[in-house]
Coordinates of C-alpha atoms in Angstrom, one line a residue:
M43 CA 65.8 73.7 153.0
H44 CA 62.7 73.8 150.8
T45 CA 62.7 75.4 147.3
I46 CA 60.4 78.3 146.6
E47 CA 57.7 77.5 144.1
P48 CA 57.7 79.8 141.1
L49 CA 54.8 82.3 140.8
A50 CA 51.9 81.5 138.5
W51 CA 52.5 82.5 134.8
Y52 CA 49.2 84.4 134.7
G53 CA 50.3 86.7 137.5
A54 CA 53.4 87.8 135.5
L55 CA 51.3 88.2 132.3
I56 CA 48.6 90.2 134.2
G57 CA 51.3 92.4 135.8
L58 CA 52.8 93.1 132.4
F59 CA 49.4 94.0 131.0
I60 CA 48.6 96.3 133.9
A61 CA 51.9 98.1 133.5
I62 CA 51.3 98.6 129.7
A63 CA 47.7 99.7 130.3
L64 CA 48.9 102.3 132.9
I65 CA 51.6 103.6 130.5
L66 CA 48.9 104.0 127.7
K67 CA 46.8 106.0 130.2
K68 CA 49.8 108.4 130.5
I69 CA 50.7 107.4 134.0
N70 CA 54.4 107.8 134.7
P71 CA 56.1 104.7 133.1
V72 CA 58.3 104.0 136.1
Y73 CA 55.4 103.9 138.6
S74 CA 53.4 101.9 136.0
L75 CA 56.1 99.2 135.8
F76 CA 56.5 99.0 139.5
L77 CA 52.8 98.8 140.2
G78 CA 52.4 96.2 137.5
A79 CA 55.2 94.1 139.1
I80 CA 53.8 94.3 142.6
L81 CA 50.2 93.5 141.5
G82 CA 51.4 90.7 139.2
A83 CA 53.4 89.1 142.1
V84 CA 50.4 89.2 144.4
I85 CA 48.1 87.8 141.8
G86 CA 50.6 85.1 140.9
G87 CA 50.6 83.8 144.5
G88 CA 53.5 85.7 146.0
N89 CA 53.6 87.0 149.6
L90 CA 54.9 90.4 150.5
E91 CA 58.3 89.2 151.3
Q92 CA 58.6 87.4 147.9
T93 CA 57.3 90.6 146.2
I94 CA 60.0 92.8 147.7
G95 CA 62.6 90.1 147.0
L96 CA 61.8 89.9 143.2
L97 CA 61.6 93.7 142.9
T98 CA 65.0 94.0 144.5
S99 CA 66.6 91.3 142.4
G100 CA 65.0 92.5 139.2
T101 CA 66.2 96.1 139.7
Q102 CA 69.7 94.9 140.6
S103 CA 69.9 92.9 137.4
V104 CA 69.7 96.0 135.2
M105 CA 72.4 98.0 137.0
G106 CA 75.0 97.0 134.5
T107 CA 72.9 98.6 131.7
V108 CA 72.1 101.6 133.9
I109 CA 75.7 102.6 134.4
R110 CA 76.5 102.1 130.7
V111 CA 73.5 104.3 129.7
L112 CA 74.7 107.0 132.1
A113 CA 78.2 106.8 130.6
A114 CA 76.7 107.2 127.1
G115 CA 75.3 110.5 128.3
V116 CA 78.7 112.1 128.2
L117 CA 79.1 111.4 124.4
A118 CA 75.5 112.3 123.7
G119 CA 75.8 115.6 125.6
V120 CA 79.0 116.6 123.8
M121 CA 77.6 115.7 120.3
M122 CA 74.3 117.6 120.9
E123 CA 75.5 120.7 122.9
S124 CA 78.7 121.4 121.0
G125 CA 77.0 121.6 117.6
A126 CA 79.1 118.7 116.3
A127 CA 75.9 116.7 115.3
E128 CA 74.6 119.7 113.3
T129 CA 78.0 120.2 111.6
I130 CA 77.9 116.6 110.4
A131 CA 74.3 116.9 109.2
Q132 CA 75.0 120.1 107.3
A133 CA 78.1 118.7 105.6
I134 CA 76.3 115.6 104.4
V135 CA 73.4 117.5 102.8
K136 CA 75.7 120.1 101.3
K137 CA 78.0 117.5 99.8
M138 CA 75.3 115.4 98.2
G139 CA 73.4 118.4 96.9
E140 CA 69.6 119.1 96.5
S141 CA 69.3 116.7 93.6
K142 CA 69.7 113.8 96.0
A143 CA 67.8 115.5 98.8
I144 CA 65.9 112.5 100.1
L145 CA 69.0 110.3 100.3
A146 CA 71.0 113.1 101.8
L147 CA 68.5 113.8 104.5
A148 CA 68.0 110.1 105.4
L149 CA 71.8 109.5 105.5
A150 CA 72.4 112.6 107.6
T151 CA 69.8 111.6 110.2
M152 CA 71.1 108.0 110.1
I153 CA 74.7 109.1 110.7
I154 CA 74.1 111.5 113.5
T155 CA 71.9 109.0 115.3
A156 CA 74.5 106.3 114.8
V157 CA 77.2 108.4 116.5
G158 CA 75.2 108.6 119.7
V159 CA 72.5 111.3 119.3
F160 CA 69.0 110.4 120.3
I161 CA 66.6 109.8 117.3
P162 CA 64.1 112.6 118.3
V163 CA 67.0 115.1 118.7
A164 CA 68.5 113.9 115.4
V165 CA 65.2 114.6 113.6
L166 CA 64.9 118.0 115.3
I167 CA 68.5 118.9 114.1
V168 CA 67.9 117.9 110.5
A169 CA 64.2 119.1 110.2
P170 CA 65.0 122.8 109.4
I171 CA 67.4 121.7 106.6
A172 CA 64.6 119.4 105.3
L173 CA 62.0 122.1 105.3
S174 CA 64.2 124.5 103.4
V175 CA 65.2 121.8 100.8
G176 CA 61.7 120.5 100.6
N177 CA 60.3 123.9 99.7
K178 CA 62.9 124.4 96.9
M179 CA 62.5 120.9 95.5
G180 CA 58.7 120.6 95.9
I181 CA 59.0 117.5 98.2
S182 CA 56.0 116.7 100.4
K183 CA 56.3 116.8 104.2
L184 CA 55.3 113.1 104.3
A185 CA 58.4 112.2 102.2
L186 CA 60.6 114.6 104.1
L187 CA 59.7 113.2 107.6
L188 CA 59.9 109.6 106.4
A189 CA 63.4 110.3 105.2
L190 CA 64.3 111.7 108.6
S191 CA 62.5 109.1 110.6
G192 CA 63.5 106.1 108.5
G193 CA 67.2 107.2 108.4
G194 CA 67.0 107.7 112.2
K195 CA 65.6 104.2 112.7
A196 CA 68.4 102.7 110.6
G197 CA 71.1 104.7 112.6
N198 CA 69.5 103.8 115.9
I199 CA 70.2 100.1 115.6
I200 CA 73.9 100.6 115.0
S201 CA 74.3 103.4 117.7
P202 CA 75.7 103.5 121.2
N203 CA 72.3 104.7 122.4
P204 CA 70.3 103.3 125.3
N205 CA 68.3 100.8 123.1
T206 CA 71.5 99.2 121.8
I207 CA 73.1 99.1 125.2
A208 CA 69.9 97.4 126.6
A209 CA 69.9 94.8 123.7
A210 CA 73.6 94.1 124.3
N211 CA 73.3 93.8 128.1
G212 CA 70.0 91.9 128.0
F213 CA 71.8 89.1 126.2
H214 CA 75.2 89.5 127.8
L215 CA 77.0 90.8 124.7
N216 CA 79.6 93.5 123.9
L217 CA 77.9 96.7 122.7
S218 CA 80.2 96.7 119.6
D219 CA 79.0 93.2 118.6
V220 CA 75.4 94.3 118.5
M221 CA 76.2 97.5 116.7
I222 CA 78.1 95.6 114.0
A223 CA 75.4 92.9 113.7
G224 CA 72.8 95.6 113.1
F225 CA 74.7 97.1 110.1
I226 CA 73.3 95.0 107.3
P227 CA 69.6 95.4 108.5
A228 CA 70.3 99.2 108.9
V229 CA 71.5 99.4 105.3
F230 CA 68.4 97.7 104.1
G231 CA 66.3 100.1 106.3
L232 CA 68.1 103.1 104.6
I233 CA 67.4 101.7 101.1
M234 CA 63.7 101.1 101.9
T235 CA 63.5 104.6 103.4
V236 CA 64.8 106.3 100.2
I237 CA 62.6 104.1 97.9
V238 CA 59.4 104.8 99.8
A239 CA 60.1 108.4 100.5
S240 CA 60.9 109.0 96.8
M241 CA 57.5 107.4 95.9
L242 CA 55.8 109.8 98.4
K243 CA 57.5 113.1 97.4
N244 CA 54.4 114.3 95.5
K245 CA 51.9 112.9 98.0
G246 CA 50.3 115.1 100.8
F247 CA 51.0 118.6 102.0
R248 CA 54.0 120.6 100.7
V249 CA 56.3 122.9 102.6
S250 CA 54.9 126.5 102.4
S251 CA 57.2 129.5 101.7
D252 CA 56.5 130.8 105.2
E253 CA 57.6 127.5 106.8
A254 CA 60.7 127.5 104.6
A255 CA 61.4 131.1 105.6
A256 CA 61.0 130.2 109.3
A257 CA 63.3 127.2 108.9
Y258 CA 65.8 129.4 107.0
G259 CA 65.6 131.9 109.9
T260 CA 66.3 129.1 112.4
Q261 CA 69.3 128.0 110.3
S262 CA 70.6 131.6 110.0
A263 CA 70.3 132.0 113.8
K264 CA 72.2 128.8 114.2
N265 CA 74.9 129.9 111.7
E266 CA 75.6 132.9 114.0
K267 CA 76.8 130.4 116.6
T268 CA 80.3 129.1 116.4
Y269 CA 80.2 125.5 115.3
P270 CA 83.2 123.1 115.1
T271 CA 84.7 122.2 111.8
L272 CA 83.7 118.8 110.3
G273 CA 87.2 117.5 111.1
K274 CA 86.8 118.3 114.7
A275 CA 83.1 117.3 114.9
I276 CA 83.8 113.7 113.9
V277 CA 86.7 113.2 116.4
A278 CA 84.4 112.1 119.3
P279 CA 82.4 109.4 117.3
A280 CA 85.6 108.3 115.5
V281 CA 87.4 107.7 118.8
A282 CA 84.3 105.8 120.2
V283 CA 84.0 103.6 117.1
I284 CA 87.8 102.8 116.9
L285 CA 88.0 101.9 120.6
L286 CA 84.8 99.8 120.5
M287 CA 86.0 97.9 117.4
I288 CA 89.4 96.9 118.8
N289 CA 88.0 93.7 120.4
P290 CA 85.8 92.6 117.4
I291 CA 88.6 93.2 115.0
G292 CA 90.9 91.0 117.1
S293 CA 88.3 88.2 117.1
I294 CA 87.8 88.4 113.3
F295 CA 91.5 88.3 112.5
H296 CA 92.4 86.1 115.4
L297 CA 94.8 88.6 116.9
S298 CA 95.2 87.6 120.6
A299 CA 96.7 91.0 121.6
L300 CA 93.6 92.8 120.4
T301 CA 91.2 90.1 121.7
A302 CA 92.7 90.4 125.2
F303 CA 92.3 94.2 125.1
K304 CA 88.8 94.3 126.7
L305 CA 87.2 97.8 126.3
D306 CA 83.8 98.4 127.7
A307 CA 81.3 101.1 126.6
M308 CA 81.2 102.2 130.3
Y309 CA 84.4 104.1 129.9
V310 CA 84.9 104.1 126.1
L311 CA 82.0 106.5 125.4
P312 CA 82.9 109.1 128.1
I313 CA 86.6 109.0 127.0
A314 CA 85.5 109.6 123.4
G315 CA 83.2 112.5 124.5
I316 CA 86.0 114.1 126.5
V317 CA 88.6 113.7 123.7
G318 CA 86.1 115.3 121.2
L319 CA 85.5 118.1 123.6
I320 CA 89.2 118.9 124.0
T321 CA 89.7 118.7 120.2
M322 CA 86.9 121.2 119.6
G323 CA 88.5 123.5 122.1
Q324 CA 85.6 123.4 124.5
K325 CA 87.1 121.6 127.5
H326 CA 85.9 124.5 129.7
K327 CA 82.3 123.4 129.0
V328 CA 82.8 119.8 130.2
I329 CA 80.5 120.3 133.2
A330 CA 77.7 121.9 131.2
Y331 CA 77.8 119.4 128.4
T332 CA 78.1 116.3 130.6
A333 CA 75.3 117.6 132.8
S334 CA 73.1 118.0 129.8
G335 CA 73.8 114.5 128.6
L336 CA 73.1 113.1 132.0
E337 CA 69.8 114.9 132.2
K338 CA 68.8 113.5 128.9
M339 CA 69.6 110.0 130.1
T340 CA 67.7 110.2 133.3
A341 CA 64.2 109.2 132.0
T342 CA 65.7 106.2 130.2
V343 CA 67.6 105.1 133.4
L344 CA 64.4 105.3 135.5
I345 CA 62.5 103.3 132.9
L346 CA 65.3 100.7 133.0
I347 CA 64.8 100.3 136.8
G348 CA 61.1 100.0 136.3
A349 CA 61.6 97.4 133.6
G350 CA 64.0 95.5 135.9
A351 CA 61.1 95.2 138.4
I352 CA 58.9 93.6 135.7
A353 CA 61.9 91.4 134.7
G354 CA 62.2 90.2 138.3
L355 CA 58.5 89.3 138.3
I356 CA 58.9 87.3 135.0
A357 CA 62.0 85.6 136.3
A358 CA 60.2 84.5 139.5
S359 CA 57.3 83.0 137.5
D360 CA 57.0 80.1 135.2
L361 CA 55.9 82.3 132.3
S362 CA 59.0 81.7 130.1
T363 CA 58.5 77.9 130.5
Q364 CA 54.8 78.3 129.4
V365 CA 55.8 80.4 126.4
V366 CA 58.3 77.9 125.2
Q367 CA 55.8 75.0 125.6
L368 CA 53.1 77.1 123.7
I369 CA 55.5 77.7 120.8
H370 CA 56.3 74.0 120.6
I371 CA 52.6 73.0 120.7
M372 CA 51.7 75.6 117.9
G373 CA 54.6 74.4 115.7
I374 CA 55.9 77.9 115.3
S375 CA 59.6 78.4 115.0
G376 CA 60.9 79.8 118.3
T377 CA 63.1 82.2 116.3
F378 CA 60.0 84.4 115.8
L379 CA 59.6 85.0 119.5
A380 CA 62.6 87.5 119.5
P381 CA 61.3 89.9 116.8
I382 CA 57.7 89.6 117.9
S383 CA 58.5 90.4 121.5
G384 CA 60.4 93.5 120.3
I385 CA 57.5 94.6 118.1
L386 CA 54.9 94.2 120.8
M387 CA 56.8 95.8 123.6
A388 CA 57.8 98.8 121.5
A389 CA 54.3 99.2 120.2
A390 CA 52.9 99.1 123.7
T391 CA 55.3 101.7 125.0
A392 CA 55.8 103.7 121.8
S393 CA 59.5 103.7 122.3
T394 CA 62.4 101.8 120.8
S395 CA 64.5 102.0 124.0
T396 CA 61.7 101.1 126.4
G397 CA 60.5 98.4 124.0
T398 CA 63.9 96.8 123.8
I399 CA 64.4 97.1 127.6
L400 CA 61.1 95.4 128.3
A401 CA 61.5 92.7 125.6
T402 CA 64.9 91.6 126.7
G403 CA 63.9 91.8 130.4
T404 CA 60.6 89.9 130.1
F405 CA 61.3 87.5 127.2
G406 CA 65.1 87.2 127.3
H407 CA 65.0 84.0 129.3
A408 CA 62.4 82.4 127.1
I409 CA 64.3 83.3 124.0
A410 CA 67.5 81.8 125.5
T411 CA 65.6 78.6 126.5
I412 CA 64.6 78.1 122.8
G413 CA 68.3 78.0 122.0
I414 CA 68.7 81.1 119.8
A415 CA 72.2 82.5 119.7
P416 CA 72.5 85.6 121.9
I417 CA 73.7 87.9 119.1
A418 CA 70.8 86.7 116.8
S419 CA 68.3 87.3 119.7
A420 CA 69.7 90.8 120.4
V421 CA 69.5 92.0 116.8
M422 CA 66.0 90.5 116.2
V423 CA 64.6 92.0 119.4
H424 CA 66.3 95.3 118.6
T425 CA 65.1 95.6 115.0
G426 CA 61.6 94.4 116.0
A427 CA 61.4 97.4 118.4
T428 CA 61.6 99.8 115.4
V429 CA 58.5 98.5 113.5
I430 CA 55.6 100.3 115.3
D431 CA 57.4 102.3 118.0
S432 CA 56.2 105.8 116.9
L433 CA 52.6 105.6 118.0
P434 CA 50.8 108.6 119.5
Q435 CA 51.1 107.6 123.1
G436 CA 54.9 108.2 122.9
N437 CA 57.0 111.4 122.8
Y438 CA 58.6 110.7 119.4
F439 CA 55.3 111.0 117.5
H440 CA 54.6 114.5 118.8
V441 CA 58.2 115.8 118.6
T442 CA 58.5 114.7 115.0
A443 CA 55.1 116.1 114.1
Q444 CA 56.0 119.5 115.5
S445 CA 59.4 119.5 113.8
M446 CA 57.6 119.4 110.4
N447 CA 54.6 121.5 111.4
M448 CA 52.2 118.5 110.8
S449 CA 48.8 117.9 112.3
I450 CA 48.1 114.7 114.3
R451 CA 46.2 113.4 111.4
Q452 CA 49.0 114.1 108.9
R453 CA 51.5 112.5 111.3
M454 CA 49.3 109.4 111.6
G455 CA 49.5 108.9 107.9
L456 CA 53.2 108.3 108.1
L457 CA 52.9 105.3 110.5
P458 CA 52.4 102.6 107.8
Y459 CA 55.5 103.8 105.9
E460 CA 57.6 103.9 109.1
A461 CA 56.4 100.3 109.8
M462 CA 57.6 99.3 106.3
V463 CA 61.1 100.6 107.1
G464 CA 61.2 98.9 110.6
G465 CA 59.6 95.8 109.1
T466 CA 62.3 95.6 106.4
M467 CA 65.1 95.7 109.0
T468 CA 63.3 93.1 111.2
L469 CA 62.8 90.8 108.2
V470 CA 66.4 91.1 107.1
A471 CA 67.6 90.5 110.7
T472 CA 65.3 87.5 111.2
V473 CA 66.2 85.8 107.9
L474 CA 69.9 86.6 108.3
Y475 CA 70.5 85.7 111.9
G476 CA 67.6 83.4 112.6
F477 CA 67.8 81.1 109.6
I478 CA 71.0 81.7 107.6
L479 CA 73.8 82.3 110.0

């Protein structure tokens, strides 16, 4: 029985570039990824049978991540549709007061992203509060949106969101381990957000009275809805965190009973969502809320499958071997491959989730070959994906611009400051996990 020769590395590289170029041209990301994988396989010397085989094996390899992302939709749907996320945001801003507006807005967005709400949705939830506060305090839109975006980025790397699930599964780790490992970089990200946003509060356009009135009107309309109390709103995320932390706590304190108690995000997140729903007295809306959460996860799941096809192409080629050799020849520490891959893939796709998915799928094997610990690899890739992930070819750029009534040019001015926040988290993660621990 003869062994199958790996495909040429340049085929995998060309396939990846084709996929990214098509995504930049606004072609559906899933079809872009599939087409890139097929063309890359053919260019790399594969026949039609091999091409189908690598596509099938690649997509099968991401199924574990897919089912966990779909499960996360239950918690996300409950938090977003029930008003629990908004209750938490309002409580934080009200408690901290307008004198600490920037910190309050950043912390509110960080927390509601960290409990499982998607970052664009988190920004949309807090934006009306930010506009109202910004008008009263004379804070510029630039500073306000940086507070929201930077806080969201910090929360996103410690959340049970698709990006964190992809980072965990890409390196065969527990979701809770990746969430915990991202905590210190996230704190530094929050600190950098508050510092830079405070420096920008007098720079750029201010919130007009009309915009504040419209935001206040939005808030008044929301207030007419029946929202859960803060105590009930935090039940779902609290249950999720407690259940996900059982195993890590057992490992830390060497408690065999807890260590043996294996709980997976696949059922922890739906359980937390349902418990929260019952606590809020909205169990009759279980179908509507879970359907909404599933709908919001669909795009990410499809991209995951497309990324699996590209990962199958990379796995069938000798690209990872060539990358490792190149790193050795150049004398660069292989540790930097993890954050760089996250930065490049997220920049290409303008998405933290898609960037993390592609980086783990395409460079995961090469990173593992270099000998970096899985947890270090996951955190460095994950934080790297937050550096320049908000470029104009992505949805996040436009959603956040609209939330603050900013023009494209005004929104572009925020990119360097967002990169400072993501860069800080990446630097901290790389130094901490790549060189110290």
